[in-house]
CSV table of N, CA and C in Angstrom, one decimal:
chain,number,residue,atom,x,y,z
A,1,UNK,N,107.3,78.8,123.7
A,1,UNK,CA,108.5,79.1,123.0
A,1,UNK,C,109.2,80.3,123.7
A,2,UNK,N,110.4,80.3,123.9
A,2,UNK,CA,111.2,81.2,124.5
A,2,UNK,C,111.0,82.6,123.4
A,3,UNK,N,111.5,83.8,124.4
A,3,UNK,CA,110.8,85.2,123.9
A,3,UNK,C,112.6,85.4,122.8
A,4,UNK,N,113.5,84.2,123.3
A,4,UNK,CA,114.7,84.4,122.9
A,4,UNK,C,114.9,83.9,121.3
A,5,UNK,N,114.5,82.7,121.1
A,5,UNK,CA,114.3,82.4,119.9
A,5,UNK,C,113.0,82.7,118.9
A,6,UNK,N,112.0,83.4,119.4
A,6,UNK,CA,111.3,84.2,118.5
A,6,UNK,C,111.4,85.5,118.0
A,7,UNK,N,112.2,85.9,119.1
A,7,UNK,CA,113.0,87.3,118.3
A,7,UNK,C,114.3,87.4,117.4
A,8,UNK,N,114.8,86.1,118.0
A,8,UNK,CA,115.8,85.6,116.6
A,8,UNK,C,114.8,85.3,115.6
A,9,UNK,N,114.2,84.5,115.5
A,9,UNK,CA,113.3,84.3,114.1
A,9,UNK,C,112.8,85.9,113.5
A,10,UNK,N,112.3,86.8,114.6
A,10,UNK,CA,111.6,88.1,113.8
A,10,UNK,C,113.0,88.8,113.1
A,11,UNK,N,114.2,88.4,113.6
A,11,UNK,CA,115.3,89.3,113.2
A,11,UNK,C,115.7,88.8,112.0
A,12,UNK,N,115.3,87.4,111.7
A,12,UNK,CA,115.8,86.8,110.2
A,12,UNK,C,114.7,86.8,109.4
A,13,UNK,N,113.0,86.9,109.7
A,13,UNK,CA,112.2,87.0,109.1
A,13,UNK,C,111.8,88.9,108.8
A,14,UNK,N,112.6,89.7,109.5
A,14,UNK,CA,112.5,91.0,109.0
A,14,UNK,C,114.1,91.6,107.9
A,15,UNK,N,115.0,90.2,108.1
A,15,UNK,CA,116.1,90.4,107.2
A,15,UNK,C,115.7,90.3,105.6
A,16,UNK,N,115.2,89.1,105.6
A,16,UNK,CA,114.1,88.3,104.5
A,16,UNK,C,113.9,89.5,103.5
A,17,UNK,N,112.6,90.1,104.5
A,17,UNK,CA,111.6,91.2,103.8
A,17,UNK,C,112.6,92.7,103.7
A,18,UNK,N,113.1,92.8,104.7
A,18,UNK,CA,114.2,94.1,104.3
A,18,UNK,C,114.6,93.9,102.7
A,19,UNK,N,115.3,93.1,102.1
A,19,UNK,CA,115.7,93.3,101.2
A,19,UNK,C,114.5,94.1,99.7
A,20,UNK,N,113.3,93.5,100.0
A,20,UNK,CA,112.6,93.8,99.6
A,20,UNK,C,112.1,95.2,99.5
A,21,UNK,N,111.5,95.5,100.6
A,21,UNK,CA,111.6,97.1,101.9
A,21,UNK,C,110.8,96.9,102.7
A,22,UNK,N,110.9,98.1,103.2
A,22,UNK,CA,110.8,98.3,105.0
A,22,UNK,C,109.0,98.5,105.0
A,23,UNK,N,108.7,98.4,104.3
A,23,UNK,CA,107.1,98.8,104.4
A,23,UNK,C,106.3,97.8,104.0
A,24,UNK,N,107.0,96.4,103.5
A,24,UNK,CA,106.8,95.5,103.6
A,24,UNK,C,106.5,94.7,105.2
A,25,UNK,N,107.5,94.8,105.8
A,25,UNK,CA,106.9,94.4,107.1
A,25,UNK,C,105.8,95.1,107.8
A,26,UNK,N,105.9,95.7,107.7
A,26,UNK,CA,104.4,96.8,108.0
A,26,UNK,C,103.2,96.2,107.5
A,27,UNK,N,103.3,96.0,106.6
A,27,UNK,CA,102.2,95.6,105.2
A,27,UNK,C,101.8,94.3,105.3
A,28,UNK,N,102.7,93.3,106.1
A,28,UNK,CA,102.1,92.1,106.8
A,28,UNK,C,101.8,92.2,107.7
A,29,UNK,N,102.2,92.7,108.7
A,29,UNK,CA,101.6,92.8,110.0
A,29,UNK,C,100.2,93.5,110.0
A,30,UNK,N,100.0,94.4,109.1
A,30,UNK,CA,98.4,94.8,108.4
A,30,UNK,C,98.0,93.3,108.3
A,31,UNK,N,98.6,92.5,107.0
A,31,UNK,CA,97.2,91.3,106.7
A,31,UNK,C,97.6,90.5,107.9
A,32,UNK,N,98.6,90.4,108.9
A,32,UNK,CA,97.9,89.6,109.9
A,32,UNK,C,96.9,90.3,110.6
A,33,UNK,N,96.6,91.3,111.0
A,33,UNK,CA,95.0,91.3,111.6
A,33,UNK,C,94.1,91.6,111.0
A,34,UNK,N,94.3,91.8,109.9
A,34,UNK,CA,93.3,91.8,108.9
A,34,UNK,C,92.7,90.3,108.7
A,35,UNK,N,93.7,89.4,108.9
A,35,UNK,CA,93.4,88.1,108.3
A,35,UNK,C,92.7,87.6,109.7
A,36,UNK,N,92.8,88.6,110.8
A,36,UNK,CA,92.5,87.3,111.8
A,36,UNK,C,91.1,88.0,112.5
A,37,UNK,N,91.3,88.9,112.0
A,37,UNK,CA,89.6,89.8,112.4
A,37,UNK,C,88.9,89.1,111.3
A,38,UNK,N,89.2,88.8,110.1
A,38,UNK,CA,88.2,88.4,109.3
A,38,UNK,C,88.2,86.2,109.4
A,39,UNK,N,88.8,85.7,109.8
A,39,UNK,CA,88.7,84.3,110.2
A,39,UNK,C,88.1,84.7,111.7
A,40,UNK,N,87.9,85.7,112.7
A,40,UNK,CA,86.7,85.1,113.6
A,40,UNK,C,85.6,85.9,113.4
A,41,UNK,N,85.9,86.3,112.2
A,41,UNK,CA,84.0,86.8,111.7
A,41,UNK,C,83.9,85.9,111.2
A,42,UNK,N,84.5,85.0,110.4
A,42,UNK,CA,84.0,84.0,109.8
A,42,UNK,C,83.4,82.2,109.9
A,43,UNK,N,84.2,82.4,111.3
A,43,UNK,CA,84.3,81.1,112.4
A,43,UNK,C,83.8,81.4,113.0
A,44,UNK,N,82.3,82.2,113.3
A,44,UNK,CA,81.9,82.4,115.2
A,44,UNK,C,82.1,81.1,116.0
A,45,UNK,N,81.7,80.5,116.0
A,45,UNK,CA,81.4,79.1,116.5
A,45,UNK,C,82.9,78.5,117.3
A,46,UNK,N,82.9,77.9,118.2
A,46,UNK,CA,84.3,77.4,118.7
A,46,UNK,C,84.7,76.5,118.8
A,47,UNK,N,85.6,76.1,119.3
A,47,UNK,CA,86.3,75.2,118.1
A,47,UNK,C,86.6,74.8,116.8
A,48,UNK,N,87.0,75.8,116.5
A,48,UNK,CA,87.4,76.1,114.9
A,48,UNK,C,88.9,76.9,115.3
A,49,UNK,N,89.6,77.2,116.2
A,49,UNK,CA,90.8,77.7,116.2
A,49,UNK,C,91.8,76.9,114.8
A,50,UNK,N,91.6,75.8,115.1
A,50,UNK,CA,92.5,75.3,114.1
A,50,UNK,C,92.4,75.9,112.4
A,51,UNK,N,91.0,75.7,111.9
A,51,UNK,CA,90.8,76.7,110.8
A,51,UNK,C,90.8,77.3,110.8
A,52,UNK,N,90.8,78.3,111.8
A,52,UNK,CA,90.7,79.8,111.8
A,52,UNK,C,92.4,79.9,111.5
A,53,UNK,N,93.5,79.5,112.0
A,53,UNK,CA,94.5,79.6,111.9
A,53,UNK,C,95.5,79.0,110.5
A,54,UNK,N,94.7,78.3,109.9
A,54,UNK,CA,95.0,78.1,108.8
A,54,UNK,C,95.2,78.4,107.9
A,55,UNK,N,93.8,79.2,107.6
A,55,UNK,CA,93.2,80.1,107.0
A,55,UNK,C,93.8,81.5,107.0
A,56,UNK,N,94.0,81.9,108.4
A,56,UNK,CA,95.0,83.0,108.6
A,56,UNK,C,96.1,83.2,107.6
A,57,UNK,N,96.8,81.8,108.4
A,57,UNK,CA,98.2,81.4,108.1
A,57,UNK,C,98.5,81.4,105.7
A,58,UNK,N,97.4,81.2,105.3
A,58,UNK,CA,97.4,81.2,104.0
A,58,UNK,C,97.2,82.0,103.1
A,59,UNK,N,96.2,83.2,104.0
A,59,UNK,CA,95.7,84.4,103.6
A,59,UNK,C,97.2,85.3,103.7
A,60,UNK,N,98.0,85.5,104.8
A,60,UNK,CA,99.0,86.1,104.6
A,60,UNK,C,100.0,85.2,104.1
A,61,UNK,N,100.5,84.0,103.8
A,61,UNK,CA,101.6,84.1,103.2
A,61,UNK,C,101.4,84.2,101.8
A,62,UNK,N,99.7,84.2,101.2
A,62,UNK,CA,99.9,84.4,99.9
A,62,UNK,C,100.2,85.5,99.5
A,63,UNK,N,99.7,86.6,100.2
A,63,UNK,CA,99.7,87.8,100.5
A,63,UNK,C,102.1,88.1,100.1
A,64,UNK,N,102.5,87.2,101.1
A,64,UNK,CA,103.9,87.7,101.0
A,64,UNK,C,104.2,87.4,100.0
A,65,UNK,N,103.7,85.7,99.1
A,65,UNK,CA,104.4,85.3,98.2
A,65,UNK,C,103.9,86.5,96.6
A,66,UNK,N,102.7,87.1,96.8
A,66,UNK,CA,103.1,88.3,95.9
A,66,UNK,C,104.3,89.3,95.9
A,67,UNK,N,104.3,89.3,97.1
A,67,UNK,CA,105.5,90.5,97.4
A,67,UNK,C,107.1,90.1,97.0
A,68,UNK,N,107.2,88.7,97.5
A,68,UNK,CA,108.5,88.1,98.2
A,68,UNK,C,108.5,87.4,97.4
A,69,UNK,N,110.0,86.4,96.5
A,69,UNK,CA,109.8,84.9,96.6
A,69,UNK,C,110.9,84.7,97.1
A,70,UNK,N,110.3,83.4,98.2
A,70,UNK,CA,111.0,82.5,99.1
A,70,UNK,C,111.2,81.4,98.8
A,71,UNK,N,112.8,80.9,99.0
A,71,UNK,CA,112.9,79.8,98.8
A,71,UNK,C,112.1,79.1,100.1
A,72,UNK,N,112.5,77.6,99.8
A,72,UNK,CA,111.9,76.2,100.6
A,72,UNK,C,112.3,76.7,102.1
A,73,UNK,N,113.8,77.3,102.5
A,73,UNK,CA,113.9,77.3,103.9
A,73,UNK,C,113.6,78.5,104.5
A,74,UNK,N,113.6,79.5,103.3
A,74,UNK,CA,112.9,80.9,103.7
A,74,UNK,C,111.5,80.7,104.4
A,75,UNK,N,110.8,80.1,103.5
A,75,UNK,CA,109.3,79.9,103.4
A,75,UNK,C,108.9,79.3,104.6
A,76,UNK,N,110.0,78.4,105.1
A,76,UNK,CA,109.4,77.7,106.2
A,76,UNK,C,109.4,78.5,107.1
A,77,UNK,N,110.7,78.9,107.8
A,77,UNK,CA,111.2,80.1,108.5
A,77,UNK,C,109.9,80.7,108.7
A,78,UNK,N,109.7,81.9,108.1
A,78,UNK,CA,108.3,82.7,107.9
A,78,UNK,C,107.2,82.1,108.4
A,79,UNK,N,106.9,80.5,107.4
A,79,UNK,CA,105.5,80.2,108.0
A,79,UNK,C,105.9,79.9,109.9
A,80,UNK,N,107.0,80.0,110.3
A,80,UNK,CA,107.0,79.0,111.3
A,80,UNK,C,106.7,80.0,112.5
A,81,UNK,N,107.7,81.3,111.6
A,81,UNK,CA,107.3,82.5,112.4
A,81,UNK,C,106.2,83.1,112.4
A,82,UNK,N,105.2,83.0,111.7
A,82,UNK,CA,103.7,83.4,111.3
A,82,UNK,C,103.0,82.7,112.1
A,83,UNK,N,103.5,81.1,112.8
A,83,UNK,CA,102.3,80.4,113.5
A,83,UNK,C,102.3,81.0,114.9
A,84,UNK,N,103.7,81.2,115.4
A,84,UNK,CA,103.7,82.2,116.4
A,84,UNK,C,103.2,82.9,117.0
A,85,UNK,N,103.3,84.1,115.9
A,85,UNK,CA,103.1,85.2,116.2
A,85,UNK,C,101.6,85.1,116.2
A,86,UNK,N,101.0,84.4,115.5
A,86,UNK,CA,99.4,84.3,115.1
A,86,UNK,C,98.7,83.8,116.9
A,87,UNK,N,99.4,83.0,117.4
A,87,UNK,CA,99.2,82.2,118.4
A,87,UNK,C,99.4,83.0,119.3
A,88,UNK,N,100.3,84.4,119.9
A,88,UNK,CA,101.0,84.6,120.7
A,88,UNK,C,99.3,86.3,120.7
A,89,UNK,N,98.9,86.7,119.2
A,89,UNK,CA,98.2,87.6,119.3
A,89,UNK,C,97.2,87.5,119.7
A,90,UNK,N,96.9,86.1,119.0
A,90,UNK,CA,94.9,85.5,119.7
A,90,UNK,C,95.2,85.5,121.0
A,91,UNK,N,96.1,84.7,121.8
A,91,UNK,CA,96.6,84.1,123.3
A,91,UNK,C,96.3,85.7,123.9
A,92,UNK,N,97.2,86.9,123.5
A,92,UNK,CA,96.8,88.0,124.1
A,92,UNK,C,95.6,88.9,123.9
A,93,UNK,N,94.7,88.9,122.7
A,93,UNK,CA,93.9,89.5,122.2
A,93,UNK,C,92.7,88.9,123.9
A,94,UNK,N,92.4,87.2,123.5
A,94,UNK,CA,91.6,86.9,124.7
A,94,UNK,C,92.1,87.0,126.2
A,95,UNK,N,93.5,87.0,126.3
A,95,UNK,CA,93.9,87.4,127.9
A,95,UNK,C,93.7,88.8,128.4
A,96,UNK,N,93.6,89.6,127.0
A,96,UNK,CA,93.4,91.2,127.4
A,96,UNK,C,91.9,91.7,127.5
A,97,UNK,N,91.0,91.2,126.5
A,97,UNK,CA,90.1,91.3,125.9
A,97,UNK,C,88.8,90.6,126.4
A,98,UNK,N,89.0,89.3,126.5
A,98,UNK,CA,88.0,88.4,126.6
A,98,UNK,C,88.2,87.3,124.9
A,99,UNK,N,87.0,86.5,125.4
A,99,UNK,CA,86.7,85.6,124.0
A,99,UNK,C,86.5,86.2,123.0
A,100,UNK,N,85.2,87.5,123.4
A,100,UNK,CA,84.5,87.8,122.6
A,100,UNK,C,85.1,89.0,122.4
A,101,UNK,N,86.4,89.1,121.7
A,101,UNK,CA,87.3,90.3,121.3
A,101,UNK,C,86.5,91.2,120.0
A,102,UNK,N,86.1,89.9,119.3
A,102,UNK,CA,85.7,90.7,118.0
A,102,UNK,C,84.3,91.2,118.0
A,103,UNK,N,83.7,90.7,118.9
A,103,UNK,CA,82.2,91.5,119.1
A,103,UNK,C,82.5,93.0,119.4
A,104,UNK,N,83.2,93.1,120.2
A,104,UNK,CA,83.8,94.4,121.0
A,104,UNK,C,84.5,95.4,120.0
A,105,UNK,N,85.0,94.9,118.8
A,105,UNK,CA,86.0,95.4,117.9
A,105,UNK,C,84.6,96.1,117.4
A,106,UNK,N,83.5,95.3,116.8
A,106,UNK,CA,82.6,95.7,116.2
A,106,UNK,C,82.1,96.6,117.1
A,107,UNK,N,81.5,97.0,118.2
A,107,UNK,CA,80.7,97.9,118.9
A,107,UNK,C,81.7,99.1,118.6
A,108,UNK,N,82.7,99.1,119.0
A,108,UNK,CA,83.9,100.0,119.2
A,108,UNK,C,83.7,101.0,117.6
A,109,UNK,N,83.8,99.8,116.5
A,109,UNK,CA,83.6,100.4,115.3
A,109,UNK,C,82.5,101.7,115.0
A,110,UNK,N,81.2,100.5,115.5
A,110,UNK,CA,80.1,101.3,114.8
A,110,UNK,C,80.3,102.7,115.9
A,111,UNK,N,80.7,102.6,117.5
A,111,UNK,CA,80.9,104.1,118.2
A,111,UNK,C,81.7,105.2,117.5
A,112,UNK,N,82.8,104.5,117.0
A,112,UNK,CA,83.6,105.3,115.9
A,112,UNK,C,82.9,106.2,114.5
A,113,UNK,N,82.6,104.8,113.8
A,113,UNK,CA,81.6,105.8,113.0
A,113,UNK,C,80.2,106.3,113.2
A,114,UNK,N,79.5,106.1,114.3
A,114,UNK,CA,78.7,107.4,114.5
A,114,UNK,C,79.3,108.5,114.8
A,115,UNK,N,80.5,108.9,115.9
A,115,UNK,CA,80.8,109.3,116.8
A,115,UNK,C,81.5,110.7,115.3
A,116,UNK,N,81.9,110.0,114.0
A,116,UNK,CA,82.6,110.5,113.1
A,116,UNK,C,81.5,111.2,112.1
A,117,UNK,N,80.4,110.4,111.7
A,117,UNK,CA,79.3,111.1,110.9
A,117,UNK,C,78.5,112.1,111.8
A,118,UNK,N,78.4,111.4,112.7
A,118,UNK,CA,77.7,112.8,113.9
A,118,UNK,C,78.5,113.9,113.4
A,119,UNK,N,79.6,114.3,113.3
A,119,UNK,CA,80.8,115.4,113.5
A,119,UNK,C,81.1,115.7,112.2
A,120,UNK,N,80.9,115.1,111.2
A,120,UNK,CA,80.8,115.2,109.9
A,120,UNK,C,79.7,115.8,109.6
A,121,UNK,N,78.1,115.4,110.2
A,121,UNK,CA,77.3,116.0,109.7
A,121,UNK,C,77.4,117.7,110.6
A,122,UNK,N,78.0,117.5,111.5
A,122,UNK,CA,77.7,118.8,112.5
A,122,UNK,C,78.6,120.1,111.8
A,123,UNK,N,79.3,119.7,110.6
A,123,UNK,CA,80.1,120.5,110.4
A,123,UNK,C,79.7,121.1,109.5
């Protein structure tokens, strides 16, 4: 997909939620990687991209439709822009990262929170 017609879609899918507010879009872009760190804790195994993305894809728009209600061409709009963007972040997470991004997410973690109770307890 051209970088040209997905930033027209982010410009009408952040019109959308503007009305709502501005911390709304923020607030999804939280449950997308929230949603997608927790579908490949939940999918180790591969070939499962398709559920994993589904899953994704359900977890945040239920997520909007508390927030938001969209009509039929809103909704599509959004989902269509959500498969994107979901696709464009795995595509970069493993081109940047590797496969195994979320193992690494985890190491990284647990270094954080020792690195933090060490310095917690040191204090």
């Amino acid at each position: 997909m051209s970088e040209r017609i997905l930033s027209f879609l982010s410009l009408i899918v952040r019109r959308i939620f503007s009305d709502v507010a501005e911390t709304l879009w923020d607030n999804i872009w939280e449950e997308i990687f929230e949603a997608i760190i927790k579908a490949e804790e939940k999918w180790q195994e591969s070939g499962q991209g398709k559920v994993k993305k589904e899953w994704v894809m359900e977890q945040v728009m239920d997520y909007i439709q508390e927030e938001v209600e969209l009509n039929w061409i809103k909704r599509r709009m959004v989902e269509f822009f959500l498969s994107q963007v979901i696709d464009a972040l795995i595509e970069t997470f493993n081109e940047l990262v590797g496969e195994d991004w979320i193992d690494q997410v985890k190491e990284l973690e647990e270094e954080w929170r020792e690195r933090y109770l060490n310095k917690k307890l040191a204090d």
